[in-house]
Coordinates of C-alpha atoms in Angstrom, one line a residue:
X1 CA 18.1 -6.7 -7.9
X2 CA 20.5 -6.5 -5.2
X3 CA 20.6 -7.7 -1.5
X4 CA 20.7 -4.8 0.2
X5 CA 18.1 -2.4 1.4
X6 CA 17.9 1.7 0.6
X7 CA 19.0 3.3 2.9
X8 CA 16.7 4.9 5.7
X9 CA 14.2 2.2 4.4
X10 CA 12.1 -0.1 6.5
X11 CA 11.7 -4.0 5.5
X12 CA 8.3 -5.0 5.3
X13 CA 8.7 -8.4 3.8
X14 CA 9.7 -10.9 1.0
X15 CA 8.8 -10.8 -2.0
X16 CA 7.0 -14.2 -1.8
X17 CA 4.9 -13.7 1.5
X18 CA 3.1 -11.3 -0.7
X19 CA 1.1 -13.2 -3.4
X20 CA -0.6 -11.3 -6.7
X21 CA -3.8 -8.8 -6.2
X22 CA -2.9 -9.3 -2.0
X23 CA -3.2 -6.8 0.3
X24 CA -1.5 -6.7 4.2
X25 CA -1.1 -4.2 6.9
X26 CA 2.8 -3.4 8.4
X27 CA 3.6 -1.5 10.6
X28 CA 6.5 0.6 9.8
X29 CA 8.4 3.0 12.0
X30 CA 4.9 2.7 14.1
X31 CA 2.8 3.5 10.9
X32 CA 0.2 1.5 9.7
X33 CA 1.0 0.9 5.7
X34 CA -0.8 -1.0 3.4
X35 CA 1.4 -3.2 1.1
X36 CA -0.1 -4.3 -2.1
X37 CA 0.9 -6.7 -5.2
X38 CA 0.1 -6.2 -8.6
X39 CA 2.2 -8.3 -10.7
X40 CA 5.8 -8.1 -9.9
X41 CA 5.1 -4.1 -8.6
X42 CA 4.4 -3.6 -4.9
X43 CA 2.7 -0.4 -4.0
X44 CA 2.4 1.0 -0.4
X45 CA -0.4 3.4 1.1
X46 CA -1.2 4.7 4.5
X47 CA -3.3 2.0 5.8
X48 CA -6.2 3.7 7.1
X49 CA -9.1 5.2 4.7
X50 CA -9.6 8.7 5.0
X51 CA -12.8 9.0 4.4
X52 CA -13.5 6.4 8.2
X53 CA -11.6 4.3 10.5
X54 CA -10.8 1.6 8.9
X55 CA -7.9 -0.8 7.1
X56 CA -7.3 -0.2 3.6
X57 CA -5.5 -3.4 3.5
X58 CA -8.6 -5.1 4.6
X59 CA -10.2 -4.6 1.0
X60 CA -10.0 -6.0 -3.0
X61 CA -6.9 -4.8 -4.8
X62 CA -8.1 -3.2 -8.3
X63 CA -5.6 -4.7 -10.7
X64 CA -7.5 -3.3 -13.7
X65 CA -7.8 0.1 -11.9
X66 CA -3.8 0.4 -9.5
X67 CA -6.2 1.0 -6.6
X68 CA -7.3 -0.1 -3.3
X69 CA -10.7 -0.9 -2.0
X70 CA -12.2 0.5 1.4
X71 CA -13.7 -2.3 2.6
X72 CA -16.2 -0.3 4.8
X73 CA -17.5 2.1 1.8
X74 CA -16.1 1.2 -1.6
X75 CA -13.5 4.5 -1.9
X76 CA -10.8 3.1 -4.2
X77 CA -7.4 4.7 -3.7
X78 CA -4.8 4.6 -6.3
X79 CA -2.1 2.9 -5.4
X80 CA 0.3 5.0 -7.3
X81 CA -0.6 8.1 -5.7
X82 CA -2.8 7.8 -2.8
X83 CA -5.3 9.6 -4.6
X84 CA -9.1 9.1 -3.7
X85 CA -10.6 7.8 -6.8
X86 CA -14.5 7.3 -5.6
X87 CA -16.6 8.6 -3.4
X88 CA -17.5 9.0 -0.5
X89 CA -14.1 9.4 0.2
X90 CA -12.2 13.0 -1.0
X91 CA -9.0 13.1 0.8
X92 CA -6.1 11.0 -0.7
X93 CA -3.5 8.9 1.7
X94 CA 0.0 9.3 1.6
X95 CA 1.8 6.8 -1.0
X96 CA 5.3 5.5 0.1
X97 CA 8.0 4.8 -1.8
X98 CA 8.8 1.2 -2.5
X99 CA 11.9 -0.7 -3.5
X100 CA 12.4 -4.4 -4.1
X101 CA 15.7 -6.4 -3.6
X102 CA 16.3 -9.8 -3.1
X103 CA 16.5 -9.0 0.3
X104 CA 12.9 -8.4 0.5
X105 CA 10.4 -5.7 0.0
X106 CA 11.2 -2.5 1.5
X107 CA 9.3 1.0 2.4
X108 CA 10.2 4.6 2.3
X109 CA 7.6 6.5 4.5
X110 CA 6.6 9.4 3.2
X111 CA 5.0 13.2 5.3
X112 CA 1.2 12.7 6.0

């Protein structure tokens, strides 16, 4: 791990404000992203569910299943892909790429 930061990347935090099976909303070049923590891996989804208006970070973090819990509806969204695993939700949301340093944790925004 090094201390600096990829480049055209976006710092969302360190890698201790973030604890195991934890879930928070950044906002990242005025994007809402959902930053979760499984492990020592941190994962990074558009925030809000596609199936309704609301926070993706708001809900349980799957270990067992790499997904994300709607908290409105139950849609679970892998956290790899941005795939919608369960209904009622069809439409997947875009998965960023994410890098660790031990400058912090650090997003890569992907097209919607």
């Amino acid at each position: 791990m090094s201390g600096e930061s990829p480049a055209g990347a976006v710092r969302l935090c360190g890698r201790a404000d973030l604890a195991d099976g934890e879930a928070r909303c950044f906002v990242a070049e005025g994007r809402r992203v959902a930053l979760a923590r499984i492990g020592e891996e941190f994962f990074a989804v558009d925030d809000t569910c596609s199936h309704a208006d609301y926070s993706l970070a708001e809900g349980d973090v799957d270990v067992d299943e790499c997904a994300l819990e709607c908290p409105a509806h139950g849609s679970l969204f892998d956290l790899r892909t941005g795939e919608a695993l369960t209904l009622p939700a069809v439409v997947p949301v875009a998965a960023h790429d994410v890098a660790v340093s031990d400058a912090g944790v650090f997003v890569t925004l992907r097209p919607r």
